[in-house]
XYZ file of C-alpha atoms in Angstrom:
538
model
C 126.482 -50.814 -51.548
C 124.739 -54.031 -52.630
C 122.564 -53.941 -49.492
C 121.428 -50.397 -50.250
C 120.680 -51.346 -53.865
C 118.512 -54.220 -52.639
C 116.724 -51.816 -50.304
C 116.032 -49.417 -53.156
C 114.559 -52.271 -55.201
C 112.384 -53.416 -52.292
C 111.305 -49.848 -51.597
C 110.325 -49.360 -55.222
C 108.307 -52.565 -55.002
C 106.436 -51.079 -52.032
C 105.232 -48.275 -54.265
C 103.203 -50.867 -56.123
C 101.405 -52.204 -53.099
C 103.166 -52.672 -49.763
C 100.687 -53.051 -46.931
C 101.156 -52.694 -43.186
C 102.718 -55.715 -41.485
C 100.914 -59.013 -41.051
C 99.011 -60.515 -38.099
C 99.931 -59.037 -34.729
C 100.767 -60.899 -31.551
C 97.915 -60.926 -29.008
C 100.433 -59.696 -26.402
C 100.813 -56.443 -28.262
C 98.633 -53.364 -28.379
C 97.258 -53.267 -31.916
C 95.897 -49.754 -31.667
C 95.961 -46.688 -29.485
C 92.632 -47.075 -27.674
C 94.202 -48.747 -24.643
C 97.122 -46.320 -24.332
C 96.590 -43.461 -21.886
C 97.905 -39.998 -22.813
C 100.828 -38.872 -20.669
C 102.839 -35.629 -20.399
C 105.910 -37.867 -20.278
C 106.948 -40.022 -23.191
C 105.840 -43.520 -22.186
C 106.402 -46.181 -24.828
C 104.135 -49.259 -24.923
C 104.824 -52.354 -27.091
C 102.488 -52.360 -30.086
C 102.030 -53.878 -33.556
C 104.611 -56.636 -32.856
C 107.839 -54.768 -33.683
C 106.926 -51.265 -32.558
C 106.362 -49.177 -29.464
C 103.591 -46.580 -29.249
C 102.825 -43.579 -27.078
C 100.262 -40.846 -26.650
C 102.039 -37.628 -25.744
C 99.939 -35.055 -23.930
C 100.397 -31.555 -25.389
C 98.754 -28.177 -24.746
C 95.730 -27.311 -26.861
C 97.160 -23.813 -27.155
C 100.841 -23.255 -26.398
C 100.105 -19.577 -25.709
C 97.352 -20.358 -23.199
C 97.971 -23.605 -21.368
C 94.963 -23.052 -19.088
C 92.718 -24.264 -21.944
C 93.753 -27.836 -21.290
C 95.455 -30.508 -23.361
C 95.078 -32.856 -26.272
C 97.379 -35.712 -27.314
C 99.476 -36.877 -30.257
C 99.871 -40.557 -31.173
C 103.494 -41.586 -31.848
C 104.889 -44.876 -33.118
C 108.542 -45.975 -33.012
C 110.582 -48.643 -34.767
C 114.028 -49.363 -33.346
C 116.771 -49.577 -35.951
C 118.587 -52.902 -36.159
C 121.914 -51.280 -35.258
C 120.569 -48.455 -33.095
C 122.108 -47.727 -29.691
C 120.936 -45.711 -26.696
C 122.540 -42.633 -28.245
C 121.095 -43.070 -31.729
C 118.990 -40.188 -33.039
C 115.352 -40.779 -33.921
C 114.378 -39.825 -37.458
C 110.803 -38.575 -37.479
C 108.866 -39.378 -40.653
C 106.435 -36.495 -41.216
C 103.462 -37.670 -43.295
C 101.820 -35.951 -46.234
C 98.366 -34.475 -46.198
C 97.078 -32.453 -44.528
C 95.320 -35.316 -42.831
C 97.849 -38.073 -43.566
C 98.648 -40.711 -40.945
C 102.273 -41.156 -39.971
C 101.372 -44.287 -38.015
C 100.140 -45.898 -41.210
C 103.185 -44.577 -43.077
C 105.685 -46.246 -40.752
C 103.703 -49.477 -40.584
C 103.676 -49.596 -44.385
C 107.415 -49.005 -44.879
C 108.744 -50.836 -41.838
C 110.687 -53.338 -43.974
C 112.625 -50.712 -45.926
C 112.938 -47.487 -43.939
C 116.052 -48.623 -42.089
C 117.720 -49.832 -45.233
C 117.306 -46.575 -47.140
C 117.988 -44.174 -44.234
C 120.366 -46.326 -42.192
C 119.855 -49.053 -39.597
C 121.776 -47.066 -36.967
C 118.759 -44.822 -36.343
C 115.414 -45.189 -34.646
C 112.356 -44.320 -36.735
C 109.388 -42.445 -35.369
C 106.205 -41.197 -36.947
C 102.961 -39.748 -35.685
C 99.416 -38.762 -36.487
C 99.276 -34.955 -36.283
C 96.655 -33.492 -33.972
C 93.257 -33.807 -35.624
C 94.259 -36.960 -37.539
C 93.396 -40.630 -37.059
C 94.733 -41.814 -33.649
C 95.464 -38.383 -32.194
C 93.337 -35.956 -30.230
C 90.736 -33.762 -31.978
C 90.456 -36.377 -34.730
C 86.811 -37.198 -34.119
C 85.532 -33.845 -35.404
C 82.784 -34.280 -38.004
C 81.490 -31.171 -39.744
C 78.173 -32.916 -40.421
C 77.903 -34.285 -36.853
C 77.148 -37.801 -38.035
C 74.488 -36.751 -40.537
C 75.582 -38.921 -43.453
C 72.574 -37.920 -45.535
C 73.479 -34.238 -45.282
C 77.092 -35.006 -46.252
C 75.961 -37.083 -49.226
C 73.597 -34.368 -50.460
C 76.312 -31.739 -50.058
C 78.669 -33.803 -52.224
C 75.977 -34.170 -54.884
C 75.290 -30.419 -54.913
C 78.890 -29.257 -54.802
C 80.900 -31.804 -56.751
C 79.494 -31.071 -60.193
C 82.593 -32.062 -62.134
C 85.340 -29.942 -63.621
C 85.592 -26.288 -62.615
C 84.887 -24.421 -65.838
C 84.301 -20.669 -65.598
C 82.138 -20.712 -68.736
C 79.467 -23.022 -67.290
C 76.920 -22.757 -64.496
C 78.817 -25.403 -62.507
C 81.405 -22.756 -61.643
C 78.906 -20.653 -59.695
C 77.323 -23.792 -58.249
C 80.652 -24.916 -56.828
C 81.318 -21.472 -55.382
C 77.949 -20.993 -53.682
C 77.590 -24.560 -52.427
C 81.058 -24.265 -50.858
C 79.439 -21.972 -48.316
C 77.243 -24.856 -47.165
C 80.275 -26.832 -46.032
C 81.651 -23.973 -43.961
C 78.288 -23.369 -42.319
C 77.993 -27.003 -41.243
C 81.562 -26.969 -39.886
C 80.935 -23.715 -38.026
C 77.753 -25.131 -36.491
C 79.569 -28.306 -35.405
C 82.161 -26.183 -33.596
C 79.504 -24.094 -31.880
C 77.575 -27.198 -30.824
C 80.150 -28.897 -28.669
C 83.559 -28.881 -30.429
C 85.053 -25.539 -29.360
C 88.667 -26.579 -30.005
C 88.187 -28.401 -33.319
C 90.224 -25.744 -35.130
C 93.248 -26.072 -32.834
C 94.946 -28.259 -35.438
C 97.075 -25.670 -37.222
C 100.409 -26.638 -38.732
C 102.355 -24.295 -36.406
C 100.761 -26.186 -33.500
C 101.983 -29.450 -35.055
C 105.479 -27.940 -35.275
C 105.285 -27.086 -31.577
C 104.106 -30.637 -30.838
C 107.279 -31.903 -32.500
C 109.350 -29.642 -30.271
C 107.503 -31.061 -27.263
C 108.251 -34.581 -28.533
C 111.991 -34.121 -29.039
C 112.291 -32.491 -25.616
C 110.331 -35.327 -23.978
C 112.520 -37.847 -25.792
C 115.664 -36.065 -24.582
C 114.370 -36.026 -21.015
C 113.651 -39.759 -21.191
C 117.288 -40.298 -22.261
C 118.620 -38.019 -19.488
C 119.753 -35.398 -21.980
C 119.058 -31.655 -21.629
C 115.669 -30.975 -23.287
C 116.821 -27.476 -24.247
C 119.483 -29.010 -26.499
C 117.170 -31.461 -28.264
C 117.197 -31.323 -32.069
C 114.718 -32.588 -34.661
C 115.916 -35.141 -37.189
C 113.223 -35.752 -39.777
C 112.204 -36.809 -43.283
C 109.077 -34.959 -44.437
C 107.076 -35.734 -47.555
C 104.678 -33.365 -49.359
C 102.616 -31.613 -46.650
C 105.243 -32.951 -44.249
C 107.683 -30.516 -45.879
C 105.402 -27.677 -44.771
C 105.526 -28.974 -41.203
C 109.309 -29.056 -41.580
C 109.753 -25.529 -42.939
C 107.280 -24.209 -40.373
C 109.284 -25.880 -37.586
C 112.560 -24.555 -39.012
C 111.201 -21.011 -39.234
C 109.982 -21.127 -35.624
C 112.844 -23.059 -34.042
C 115.896 -22.723 -36.330
C 118.344 -23.651 -33.563
C 116.571 -27.007 -33.116
C 117.130 -28.373 -36.629
C 119.445 -31.383 -36.414
C 118.869 -33.011 -39.800
C 115.884 -32.140 -41.996
C 115.187 -33.776 -45.369
C 112.118 -32.366 -47.125
C 110.895 -34.268 -50.183
C 108.197 -32.929 -52.552
C 108.345 -29.370 -51.320
C 105.250 -27.260 -50.655
C 105.466 -23.505 -51.298
C 104.716 -22.390 -47.740
C 103.918 -18.789 -48.645
C 101.163 -19.868 -51.037
C 99.862 -22.615 -48.773
C 99.262 -20.274 -45.835
C 97.227 -17.910 -48.032
C 95.176 -20.773 -49.558
C 96.362 -19.788 -53.042
C 98.264 -22.760 -54.434
C 98.672 -21.407 -57.938
C 102.174 -22.729 -58.613
C 101.243 -26.344 -57.928
C 100.374 -27.130 -61.551
C 103.552 -25.661 -63.024
C 104.768 -29.088 -64.196
C 101.506 -31.006 -64.610
C 101.507 -30.959 -68.405
C 105.208 -31.835 -68.450
C 104.258 -34.978 -66.553
C 101.523 -35.747 -69.087
C 104.018 -35.258 -71.918
C 106.354 -37.659 -70.118
C 103.590 -40.287 -70.241
C 103.610 -40.137 -74.041
C 107.408 -40.215 -74.246
C 107.801 -43.081 -71.790
C 104.988 -45.106 -73.356
C 106.578 -44.773 -76.791
C 110.037 -45.691 -75.475
C 108.661 -48.747 -73.673
C 107.264 -50.237 -76.862
C 103.946 -52.001 -77.556
C 104.825 -54.981 -75.355
C 104.982 -52.845 -72.226
C 102.624 -49.950 -73.027
C 99.194 -50.929 -74.339
C 98.547 -47.357 -75.564
C 101.761 -47.342 -77.600
C 102.089 -45.319 -80.784
C 104.803 -44.877 -83.418
C 105.749 -41.472 -81.970
C 105.126 -39.625 -78.692
C 103.171 -37.085 -80.732
C 100.859 -39.820 -81.981
C 100.165 -40.935 -78.399
C 99.444 -37.365 -77.308
C 97.133 -36.742 -80.269
C 95.121 -39.883 -79.510
C 94.951 -38.996 -75.819
C 93.702 -35.502 -76.723
C 91.087 -37.044 -78.995
C 89.824 -39.168 -76.103
C 89.520 -36.052 -73.930
C 87.445 -34.324 -76.619
C 85.340 -37.437 -77.149
C 84.474 -37.928 -73.460
C 83.933 -34.201 -72.972
C 81.411 -33.950 -75.796
C 79.898 -37.436 -75.396
C 79.709 -38.600 -71.752
C 79.319 -42.365 -71.518
C 76.256 -43.809 -69.726
C 76.903 -46.820 -67.517
C 73.600 -48.438 -66.574
C 75.000 -50.896 -64.038
C 72.309 -53.336 -65.133
C 74.666 -56.230 -65.910
C 76.809 -55.823 -62.804
C 74.012 -55.004 -60.405
C 75.516 -51.585 -59.754
C 73.861 -48.183 -59.830
C 73.416 -46.122 -63.008
C 76.048 -43.460 -63.572
C 77.581 -41.296 -66.259
C 81.267 -41.327 -67.154
C 82.337 -37.721 -67.735
C 85.522 -35.882 -68.529
C 85.930 -35.309 -64.768
C 86.419 -39.072 -64.352
C 89.046 -39.067 -67.105
C 90.912 -36.135 -65.593
C 90.779 -37.720 -62.155
C 92.632 -40.635 -63.766
C 95.217 -38.235 -65.198
C 95.840 -36.509 -61.870
C 96.224 -39.757 -59.971
C 98.506 -41.267 -62.614
C 100.947 -38.367 -62.938
C 101.330 -38.339 -59.152
C 102.676 -41.912 -59.079
C 103.782 -42.825 -62.640
C 105.769 -45.893 -61.580
C 102.590 -47.538 -60.361
C 99.875 -45.900 -62.439
C 101.199 -45.011 -65.910
C 100.708 -48.634 -67.072
C 97.180 -48.600 -65.623
C 96.397 -45.332 -67.377
C 97.688 -46.753 -70.664
C 95.443 -49.808 -70.295
C 92.376 -47.670 -69.588
C 93.049 -45.357 -72.544
C 93.478 -48.407 -74.769
C 90.139 -49.791 -73.556
C 88.438 -46.470 -74.283
C 89.788 -46.528 -77.830
C 88.151 -49.933 -78.157
C 84.849 -48.495 -76.929
C 84.964 -49.554 -73.281
C 85.037 -46.718 -70.706
C 83.905 -48.832 -67.747
C 87.250 -48.460 -65.944
C 86.515 -44.742 -65.493
C 83.285 -45.311 -63.568
C 83.327 -43.543 -60.212
C 86.871 -42.165 -60.422
C 85.792 -38.579 -59.791
C 83.310 -39.611 -57.074
C 86.155 -41.164 -55.076
C 87.255 -37.611 -54.312
C 84.025 -36.903 -52.406
C 84.518 -35.149 -49.074
C 84.201 -38.084 -46.673
C 86.621 -36.920 -43.964
C 87.091 -33.426 -42.615
C 90.630 -33.679 -41.192
C 92.407 -32.359 -44.289
C 90.056 -29.442 -44.827
C 89.862 -28.384 -41.188
C 93.671 -28.182 -41.034
C 93.881 -26.479 -44.420
C 91.223 -23.886 -43.580
C 92.514 -23.220 -40.074
C 96.003 -22.616 -41.493
C 94.644 -19.976 -43.885
C 92.577 -18.222 -41.207
C 92.972 -14.449 -41.582
C 95.078 -14.816 -44.749
C 92.716 -16.579 -47.165
C 93.068 -15.183 -50.703
C 90.285 -17.345 -52.097
C 86.973 -16.159 -50.685
C 85.118 -14.189 -53.380
C 83.674 -15.325 -56.713
C 86.118 -13.096 -58.586
C 89.080 -14.514 -56.645
C 87.984 -18.051 -57.492
C 87.512 -17.087 -61.150
C 91.012 -15.625 -61.322
C 92.479 -18.699 -59.646
C 90.701 -21.140 -61.973
C 91.671 -19.151 -65.061
C 95.265 -19.341 -63.871
C 95.169 -23.112 -63.275
C 93.617 -23.575 -66.721
C 96.428 -21.551 -68.262
C 98.968 -23.799 -66.550
C 97.494 -27.184 -67.440
C 95.140 -28.142 -70.231
C 94.835 -31.643 -68.783
C 94.057 -31.077 -65.104
C 93.779 -27.294 -64.728
C 89.981 -27.521 -64.598
C 89.778 -30.510 -62.222
C 92.515 -29.476 -59.781
C 90.459 -26.783 -57.978
C 87.708 -29.267 -57.078
C 90.388 -31.805 -56.094
C 92.164 -29.620 -53.521
C 88.928 -27.816 -52.574
C 90.453 -24.569 -51.264
C 87.139 -22.832 -51.949
C 85.509 -24.827 -49.143
C 87.402 -22.569 -46.726
C 85.581 -19.433 -47.898
C 82.896 -19.430 -45.178
C 84.978 -21.290 -42.611
C 85.045 -19.284 -39.379
C 88.003 -20.714 -37.503
C 87.540 -20.195 -33.783
C 91.161 -19.469 -32.944
C 92.753 -17.051 -30.486
C 94.757 -14.215 -32.001
C 98.048 -15.719 -30.820
C 97.332 -18.995 -32.593
C 96.232 -17.327 -35.833
C 99.156 -14.887 -35.920
C 101.589 -14.721 -38.832
C 104.486 -17.151 -38.631
C 107.820 -16.386 -40.310
C 107.454 -19.002 -43.059
C 104.174 -17.485 -44.292
C 105.798 -14.239 -45.417
C 108.489 -13.743 -48.072
C 111.437 -12.475 -46.027
C 114.606 -14.518 -45.656
C 114.698 -16.597 -42.494
C 117.322 -17.273 -39.863
C 119.925 -19.908 -40.719
C 119.153 -23.290 -39.179
C 121.565 -25.086 -36.849
C 122.295 -27.530 -39.685
C 121.413 -26.872 -43.334
C 118.076 -28.222 -44.556
C 118.213 -30.676 -47.466
C 115.328 -30.063 -49.879
C 114.750 -32.786 -52.464
C 112.595 -32.951 -55.579
C 112.020 -34.890 -58.748
C 112.953 -32.917 -61.848
C 109.254 -33.072 -62.802
C 106.815 -33.015 -59.895
C 103.202 -32.382 -61.008
C 101.925 -31.543 -57.501
C 104.781 -29.720 -55.757
C 106.899 -28.473 -58.665
C 110.662 -28.075 -58.636
C 110.228 -24.299 -58.517
C 108.625 -24.630 -55.059
C 111.694 -26.431 -53.779
C 113.914 -23.741 -55.224
C 111.749 -21.071 -53.601
C 112.091 -22.677 -50.185
C 115.851 -23.101 -50.653
C 116.069 -19.340 -51.214
C 114.291 -18.731 -47.893
C 116.717 -20.716 -45.729
C 120.368 -19.568 -45.931
C 122.786 -22.446 -46.396
C 120.153 -25.012 -47.378
C 120.709 -27.377 -50.305
C 118.670 -28.928 -53.111
C 119.075 -32.542 -54.240
C 117.278 -33.454 -57.464
C 116.208 -36.856 -58.710
C 115.731 -37.211 -62.467
C 112.207 -38.640 -62.409
C 108.542 -37.810 -62.919
C 105.996 -37.885 -60.106
C 105.140 -36.500 -56.698
C 107.930 -36.956 -54.124
C 111.152 -38.802 -54.750
C 110.476 -41.721 -52.418
C 107.123 -42.518 -54.018
C 108.849 -43.056 -57.376
C 111.498 -45.348 -55.914
C 114.352 -42.841 -55.756
C 117.721 -44.271 -56.774
C 120.906 -45.633 -55.298
C 122.482 -42.226 -55.891
C 119.647 -40.448 -54.073
C 119.713 -42.632 -50.963
C 123.506 -42.489 -50.792
C 123.293 -38.695 -50.658
C 120.505 -38.863 -48.075
C 122.553 -41.195 -45.866
C 125.608 -38.987 -46.343
C 123.598 -35.944 -45.310
C 122.435 -37.698 -42.136
C 126.093 -38.287 -41.351
C 126.889 -34.606 -41.848
C 127.757 -34.266 -45.555
C 125.573 -31.824 -47.495
C 125.350 -32.719 -51.228
C 127.204 -30.368 -53.586
C 125.228 -27.648 -55.344
C 123.356 -28.718 -58.519
C 123.469 -32.428 -57.670
C 121.061 -34.395 -59.886
C 120.745 -38.170 -59.537
C 120.177 -40.143 -62.734
C 116.866 -41.964 -63.103
C 116.976 -45.576 -61.971
C 113.334 -46.704 -62.190
C 111.581 -45.926 -65.466
C 107.785 -46.294 -65.665
C 106.672 -49.116 -68.002
C 110.234 -50.466 -68.264
C 110.930 -51.278 -64.628
C 107.528 -51.269 -62.969
C 106.437 -54.512 -64.601
C 109.296 -56.394 -62.974
C 109.164 -54.887 -59.499
């Protein structure tokens, strides 16, 4: 018990800045460039304490004559693992997130919060980082064209009453045209990065792992912990291969039906609840811990709202003359970018947000400089996956559809409803012409609303009670799709349980589930790490 508590404390500390492990031995492979893809699972020592592999997989599982690509895997052996120990696959967020980076970052704690008797594996999905198809560049190396596109398209908040709304819609077509041209000019399989293909890659992996251990590949089961977009990979896998689910924990649950139609309208259901929690937690913490403190939560909210109105009506020029930087203008989009980032990870960023709001009250808005610009489209992995997944089902293609979507997000959140559409950028898929065969673009069970087959072992869905990105209602929706599945709640604010530190209660239930005990219905773990109160001492 004490050991698990220590692990929870260390894991919560990682939220505030854990980095991948230190210097690597020269005897090790410190990357994947020197590892050859193989149809068999061949592990090579890498990054000091890990082994790595590139698993060769079909480009198209329905047409293997097209050739292959590869998926980069990384493995950490548990301290008490044996030859028969299952591997728990950590499925990264995204789309476009790197599982290799994820496991390197949490190597010191993953065994302590899941159990040292397991091996831990993660991977870069096809199209991402170290895996095949990852080099695709919609602008084909033309950095000037990409920069100009960002300037034209990323005009700030998405407000249907201003000209920027139409500008964002029409310039979105430019992105799709560049991506389409890049495919036609030498990247014919760039779109073969769909989430169902990733699910099939995981099936290939667990079968290859079973074969390596002299176990029947046909009996191999997936044990996994998926976060955010990783939950979509999980539910997609479970809908396609229900008999192959060994243990599946899905944290920060994506509504798969909405994702596959590119209409993520439920995502902001709890965004303003999270903003209200900022005021409540700041007040409870007191002036010593929260620099934006006020005598009541209502006072904090009123002052925050006044800052929004102030920055919206009076953007702040930043000349850059004293610092040697470039001139810029701080706008309400920069402020709302701060809000969105902070409510995603309150344990780490609520104190930062309080400090910045306090500085603004004192007349200094310099900490907001460039916050919106950091969301510029600099990598295409996320969008190519996102757009390919919505191919043939995209509900966000016309100006009227975008207007209806934005009006809905505005009705759901007064704080980030008008910046969220330009953050997730679904509209960039509107002129995307995914070059996919019919079999690859076909409907998969998870993308439609019918109930699915029971899985071999019940799925454990987990969620914070307030999640501003993948709300609790999405978890409940997915629970209703999979007969026998369970929901474990953590009383906390933020996106995904693990990124807020979880709790001793939470990890005890997770470890119990891995050992075959599904948590009772309506289990809610009490909050253990409170923003402002605990984060300062972590």
